[in-house]
XYZ file of C-alpha atoms in Angstrom:
247
model
C -28.360 85.141 94.132
C -25.443 84.026 94.342
C -22.604 86.455 96.110
C -19.887 87.520 94.160
C -15.927 87.305 95.743
C -14.575 91.294 96.061
C -12.124 91.828 93.540
C -10.278 93.825 97.228
C -10.014 90.382 99.210
C -6.581 89.180 100.163
C -5.690 85.879 97.572
C -5.225 82.943 99.242
C -1.342 81.788 100.323
C 0.504 80.823 97.200
C 2.498 78.038 98.279
C 6.574 78.318 98.340
C 7.936 75.892 95.698
C 5.564 77.557 92.835
C 7.562 80.280 94.026
C 9.461 81.622 90.854
C 12.791 83.235 90.152
C 12.939 86.717 90.819
C 11.418 85.970 94.461
C 14.327 83.336 94.963
C 16.400 85.910 94.194
C 16.242 88.057 96.261
C 16.038 85.556 99.461
C 19.403 84.525 98.041
C 20.357 87.776 99.135
C 19.846 88.545 101.288
C 21.048 85.943 103.092
C 24.471 86.705 101.146
C 24.520 89.875 102.432
C 24.057 88.757 105.674
C 27.010 86.543 105.943
C 28.936 88.720 104.330
C 28.383 91.189 107.134
C 28.823 88.418 110.089
C 31.433 87.160 108.444
C 33.585 90.022 107.709
C 35.183 88.343 104.458
C 33.849 87.361 100.334
C 33.121 84.078 100.180
C 33.406 83.407 96.520
C 35.653 81.836 95.643
C 38.715 83.055 93.228
C 39.656 81.816 89.962
C 42.660 81.493 87.887
C 43.523 84.754 86.035
C 46.390 86.003 84.012
C 49.022 88.538 84.705
C 50.641 90.421 82.009
C 53.811 91.910 83.650
C 55.065 95.551 82.242
C 55.215 95.591 78.170
C 52.076 93.865 78.085
C 48.948 95.397 76.443
C 47.926 98.211 77.658
C 51.436 98.932 78.934
C 51.384 98.581 82.950
C 51.935 95.892 85.087
C 48.295 94.271 86.554
C 47.938 94.518 90.618
C 47.840 90.741 91.767
C 44.520 90.465 93.717
C 44.981 89.744 97.553
C 45.178 86.300 98.808
C 41.068 85.610 100.474
C 41.150 85.447 104.643
C 42.495 82.912 106.165
C 44.503 81.886 103.289
C 48.621 81.190 103.685
C 50.603 81.276 100.768
C 53.085 78.924 100.540
C 56.273 79.887 101.497
C 58.778 80.119 98.650
C 62.424 80.812 98.247
C 63.723 83.602 97.653
C 64.506 85.618 94.331
C 68.272 86.409 93.755
C 69.559 89.947 93.243
C 71.405 90.846 90.381
C 74.733 91.406 92.282
C 73.631 87.499 93.988
C 73.121 86.438 90.121
C 76.312 87.841 88.222
C 79.202 88.489 91.794
C 81.655 85.867 91.128
C 82.828 83.457 94.387
C 86.932 85.531 94.909
C 89.082 83.132 94.136
C 91.562 83.017 97.000
C 94.236 84.493 96.492
C 98.250 83.340 95.505
C 101.006 82.615 98.146
C 103.686 84.101 96.854
C 106.663 81.625 96.485
C 108.903 82.041 99.599
C 112.590 84.193 98.808
C 115.716 82.488 98.909
C 117.509 81.749 102.419
C 120.089 84.377 103.108
C 122.465 83.483 105.911
C 123.420 86.587 108.349
C 124.245 89.780 105.966
C 128.046 89.777 106.082
C 131.437 90.223 104.097
C 131.916 88.309 100.806
C 135.064 86.562 101.270
C 134.316 85.111 97.119
C 133.377 84.864 93.674
C 132.401 82.461 92.044
C 130.507 81.996 88.495
C 131.673 79.298 86.971
C 129.797 80.469 83.771
C 132.108 82.801 83.205
C 134.623 81.410 84.352
C 135.950 83.351 86.575
C 137.199 82.690 91.609
C 138.382 85.186 92.817
C 139.006 85.860 96.328
C 137.174 89.067 97.952
C 138.798 91.970 99.992
C 137.663 95.198 101.921
C 138.708 98.471 100.051
C 138.169 101.750 101.994
C 137.935 104.445 100.121
C 139.090 107.377 99.892
C 136.692 110.364 100.457
C 138.933 113.184 98.697
C 139.492 110.183 95.333
C 137.267 111.426 92.516
C 137.499 108.186 90.974
C 137.739 104.413 92.226
C 140.552 102.419 92.001
C 141.428 99.523 93.061
C 144.899 97.574 93.649
C 146.908 96.389 90.421
C 145.740 92.622 90.655
C 144.066 90.059 89.184
C 142.111 90.136 92.798
C 138.546 91.500 93.955
C 137.737 94.140 96.347
C 134.167 95.188 98.195
C 133.051 97.891 99.034
C 133.233 98.559 102.306
C 130.911 102.044 102.798
C 128.578 100.063 100.473
C 125.542 97.528 101.253
C 127.067 93.221 102.939
C 125.113 90.857 101.096
C 122.669 88.612 103.739
C 119.564 88.773 105.310
C 119.141 93.062 106.769
C 121.634 94.034 104.446
C 120.464 97.561 103.901
C 122.231 98.542 99.935
C 124.086 97.071 97.008
C 126.791 95.239 97.124
C 130.379 96.432 94.555
C 132.645 93.590 93.925
C 135.152 95.602 91.551
C 138.727 94.734 89.401
C 141.219 95.413 87.067
C 140.841 93.495 83.198
C 144.521 93.606 81.685
C 145.554 94.808 78.932
C 146.996 91.142 77.030
C 146.821 88.823 79.935
C 144.169 86.858 80.889
C 142.802 88.266 83.667
C 139.488 87.080 85.853
C 137.699 90.144 85.072
C 138.670 90.181 81.634
C 135.816 87.562 81.709
C 133.233 89.672 82.668
C 133.031 90.952 79.036
C 133.277 88.026 76.572
C 131.056 85.717 78.916
C 129.338 86.856 81.252
C 125.145 86.609 79.722
C 121.921 86.939 80.785
C 120.311 84.331 83.646
C 123.365 83.259 84.813
C 124.235 81.676 88.752
C 126.909 82.288 90.468
C 127.663 82.138 94.454
C 129.657 84.512 97.128
C 131.337 82.851 100.017
C 130.310 85.495 102.829
C 131.956 85.452 106.132
C 128.053 83.791 107.340
C 127.325 81.094 104.281
C 127.244 80.909 100.433
C 125.018 82.722 98.626
C 123.222 82.082 94.764
C 122.960 85.055 92.499
C 121.539 85.095 89.279
C 122.459 87.634 86.853
C 119.748 89.984 85.478
C 121.461 92.191 82.836
C 125.047 93.432 81.525
C 125.317 96.573 80.398
C 127.832 99.142 78.790
C 129.183 102.559 80.240
C 130.416 105.708 79.485
C 133.071 105.616 82.558
C 132.688 109.911 83.079
C 129.109 108.420 82.930
C 128.678 105.707 85.416
C 128.743 107.281 88.317
C 125.297 109.486 87.526
C 123.652 105.359 86.572
C 121.344 104.171 88.248
C 123.832 101.020 89.889
C 124.483 103.607 92.228
C 120.490 103.024 93.392
C 120.045 101.733 96.581
C 119.199 98.191 96.587
C 119.816 96.158 99.357
C 120.806 92.043 98.106
C 121.829 93.245 94.987
C 125.660 92.178 93.711
C 127.170 94.072 91.059
C 130.635 93.124 90.065
C 131.907 96.541 88.260
C 135.687 96.069 85.864
C 136.561 98.406 82.572
C 135.164 97.108 79.165
C 138.348 94.485 77.083
C 137.287 95.995 73.471
C 138.057 100.004 75.131
C 139.652 99.801 78.605
C 139.986 103.270 78.491
C 135.917 104.805 77.931
C 134.249 102.149 79.285
C 133.436 99.705 82.371
C 131.915 96.260 82.602
C 129.058 96.614 84.639
C 126.492 92.910 86.021
C 124.112 93.743 88.149
C 122.664 90.241 89.851
C 120.426 89.471 93.145
C 119.997 86.551 95.589
C 118.006 83.586 93.072
C 114.806 81.927 94.162
C 115.312 79.010 95.279
């Protein structure tokens, strides 16, 4: 009688080249898990991806992926801040032009104003504190109000030179009413040197209002020439204001 193999007998060994795909997948998964646990990092290489900024689909920016362990990113220059992009380098401050070089403050001796045909000697005039008006001597010369400023370096107040205009007689101070012009230059000789002045303004005042005008403001080295206005000798004064001319 022929003997049959028991259905419960162990099958013969299967050659490795006959394993199916499921067996291979299980084996590879186990090997991969072992390597991950051993080396502590992913061995899967990252592919390229598209990251959308804020405002793209979904309305939020995707979080950047971290680099694999051991990969050092290449250095990049930091982006300039908004302030660095918009702030321009300030231009160097310009140096103001130097003022005119003046001799030491001293008494004025002569005023030479060619444009107004005006060339007069100047004498000091002391003022009487009890007087209510300023009246120079009845000559054609100029008179410096000595209690006020002296022209030159170190001046502390305005310099005033006054003189009479004459009715029916030609006189240097008459020409201030008719020939002086803004922008004119003239020279003042002092005890320590000569100063060039430039006319800034020519103004007429009622004699009654002159004493309260800005003519009497304290302005060191400003020069003020005052006389009677020839078109109204008894009612008005003409005032020429000048400052040292720049080089």
